[in-house]
Every structure is written in C-alpha cells, then in structure tokens.
C-alpha positions as a Python dict, from the first residue, in 0.01 Angstrom:
ca = {
    (1, 'X'): (0, 0, 0),
    (2, 'X'): (55, 212, -308),
    (3, 'X'): (266, 85, -596),
    (4, 'X'): (593, 237, -670),
    (5, 'X'): (616, 410, -1013),
    (6, 'X'): (831, 233, -1266),
    (7, 'X'): (1145, 433, -1353),
    (8, 'X'): (1166, 536, -1723),
    (9, 'X'): (1438, 343, -1873),
    (10, 'X'): (1592, 575, -2143),
    (11, 'X'): (1818, 305, -2272),
    (12, 'X'): (1509, 126, -2423),
    (13, 'X'): (1413, 437, -2602),
    (14, 'X'): (1763, 534, -2723),
    (15, 'X'): (1753, 338, -3069),
    (16, 'X'): (1423, 515, -3145),
    (17, 'X'): (1558, 850, -3067),
    (18, 'X'): (1873, 786, -3281),
    (19, 'X'): (1655, 678, -3564),
    (20, 'X'): (1431, 990, -3543),
    (21, 'X'): (1744, 1222, -3519),
    (22, 'X'): (1914, 1058, -3804),
    (23, 'X'): (1590, 1059, -4019),
    (24, 'X'): (1535, 1435, -3936),
    (25, 'X'): (1899, 1506, -4026),
    (26, 'X'): (1867, 1338, -4357),
    (27, 'X'): (1551, 1529, -4431),
    (28, 'X'): (1696, 1860, -4341),
    (29, 'X'): (2017, 1796, -4529),
    (30, 'X'): (1822, 1717, -4853),
    (31, 'X'): (1607, 2014, -4813),
    (32, 'X'): (1899, 2243, -4761),
    (33, 'X'): (2100, 2103, -5046),
    (34, 'X'): (1809, 2133, -5282),
    (35, 'X'): (1748, 2484, -5179),
    (36, 'X'): (2114, 2616, -5203),
    (37, 'X'): (2216, 2379, -5488),
    (38, 'X'): (2281, 2497, -5844),
    (39, 'X'): (1996, 2464, -6081),
    (40, 'X'): (2062, 2424, -6454),
    (41, 'X'): (1731, 2384, -6637),
    (42, 'X'): (1742, 2264, -6996),
    (43, 'X'): (1463, 2144, -7241),
    (44, 'X'): (1559, 1795, -7191),
    (45, 'X'): (1500, 1800, -6819),
    (46, 'X'): (1153, 1968, -6883),
    (47, 'X'): (1036, 1654, -7078),
    (48, 'X'): (805, 1416, -6888),
    (49, 'X'): (1052, 1130, -6966),
    (50, 'X'): (1427, 1161, -6919),
    (51, 'X'): (1521, 817, -7073),
    (52, 'X'): (1676, 990, -7383),
    (53, 'X'): (1449, 819, -7633),
    (54, 'X'): (1232, 1049, -7833),
    (55, 'X'): (870, 1005, -7801),
    (56, 'X'): (706, 888, -8124),
    (57, 'X'): (372, 804, -8023),
    (58, 'X'): (130, 1010, -7792),
    (59, 'X'): (214, 1018, -7431),
    (60, 'X'): (-137, 948, -7314),
    (61, 'X'): (-218, 596, -7425),
    (62, 'X'): (-478, 358, -7297),
    (63, 'X'): (-381, 41, -7112),
    (64, 'X'): (-521, -282, -7223),
    (65, 'X'): (-804, -411, -7006),
    (66, 'X'): (-569, -731, -6954),
    (67, 'X'): (-345, -518, -6732),
    (68, 'X'): (-634, -392, -6529),
    (69, 'X'): (-777, -744, -6493),
    (70, 'X'): (-442, -896, -6395),
    (71, 'X'): (-385, -625, -6139),
    (72, 'X'): (-724, -678, -5985),
    (73, 'X'): (-682, -1051, -5964),
    (74, 'X'): (-339, -996, -5796),
    (75, 'X'): (-497, -762, -5544),
    (76, 'X'): (-780, -1007, -5460),
    (77, 'X'): (-538, -1307, -5410),
    (78, 'X'): (-290, -1100, -5223),
    (79, 'X'): (-552, -978, -4980),
    (80, 'X'): (-644, -1346, -4946),
    (81, 'X'): (-295, -1422, -4825),
    (82, 'X'): (-305, -1126, -4589),
    (83, 'X'): (-620, -1302, -4429),
    (84, 'X'): (-494, -1652, -4453),
    (85, 'X'): (-156, -1613, -4292),
    (86, 'X'): (-266, -1482, -3948),
    (87, 'X'): (-523, -1758, -3935),
    (88, 'X'): (-273, -2022, -4010),
    (89, 'X'): (-43, -1901, -3728),
    (90, 'X'): (-314, -1930, -3462),
    (91, 'X'): (-504, -2225, -3609),
    (92, 'X'): (-391, -2464, -3335),
    (93, 'X'): (-521, -2240, -3066),
    (94, 'X'): (-873, -2195, -3200),
    (95, 'X'): (-934, -2562, -3271),
    (96, 'X'): (-1216, -2697, -3483),
    (97, 'X'): (-1411, -2377, -3551),
    (98, 'X'): (-1086, -2218, -3716),
    (99, 'X'): (-1037, -2534, -3918),
    (100, 'X'): (-1396, -2514, -4054),
    (101, 'X'): (-1365, -2146, -4122),
    (102, 'X'): (-1038, -2198, -4306),
    (103, 'X'): (-1189, -2486, -4514),
    (104, 'X'): (-1484, -2264, -4606),
    (105, 'X'): (-1258, -1969, -4691),
    (106, 'X'): (-1028, -2185, -4905),
    (107, 'X'): (-1334, -2343, -5084),
    (108, 'X'): (-1459, -2002, -5188),
    (109, 'X'): (-1113, -1908, -5309),
    (110, 'X'): (-1081, -2233, -5497),
    (111, 'X'): (-1420, -2169, -5660),
    (112, 'X'): (-1316, -1815, -5757),
    (113, 'X'): (-987, -1950, -5905),
    (114, 'X'): (-1184, -2213, -6096),
    (115, 'X'): (-1420, -1952, -6241),
    (116, 'X'): (-1125, -1713, -6330),
    (117, 'X'): (-954, -2012, -6501),
    (118, 'X'): (-1264, -2124, -6691),
    (119, 'X'): (-1316, -1775, -6821),
    (120, 'X'): (-951, -1768, -6930),
    (121, 'X'): (-889, -1450, -6741),
    (122, 'X'): (-525, -1562, -6662),
    (123, 'X'): (-445, -1578, -7046),
    (124, 'X'): (-315, -1297, -7251),
    (125, 'X'): (-493, -1234, -7575),
}
C-alpha cells in the first residue's frame, strides 16, 4: 500500500515568507532612496573620520602587541566555551567517556591559563 503524500501546510511557512518580503522591501527601499536622494558632498564628509575632531597624529598608527595578545587570548577561550557548552548539555547522555574527555579538556585549558598567568600575558605594560 502506497503512502499518501503529506500536504504542504503553507501556514507553517508564512512567517518565513513575511520575513523575506519585509527584508527585501527594506533592501529595495534603502537602495532606491540612496539612488534618488540628494547628495551634498563637502570636504568634511570626505575625511576618513567624521567625529569633528581634527587629526593631529598620523592616521596609520601601529597597535601595541598587548591588544593583539589580548584579542588572541579572548578568541582561544571563546572557542573553548563554544566546545564546552554543547558537551555540558549532553554530558549525562554520554556517561563516563564524556566526563573523562571533559576533565582532560579542562585540564589542558587550566594548564594554558596557568602558563598565560605565569608569563604575565594578562597584565598591561
């Protein structure tokens, strides 16, 4: 006996359709308004910064390595959280193997944090 095809329920797709139509309408409106709108260029708007403060130092300036190091440490520990959260959610379903993996993972992260702390990478110079 052949299965009957499931009818397509359009009401379940209606919110997505409305969202797409509204998003497309906003995009078209923004493009149309920027095309037909009045443009008044002036030297102030041509500057790279529009804060009103005159630049007194060169625009191209090197960042301190502390910013880079802090950003990299943030990314590393943020990715750690991205891996840790899903494992914590299903920890009960996987049993002992998941607990051991979680313990090893946390030990590695604790060792990394201890190393970073010992090297004083978290302090501003």
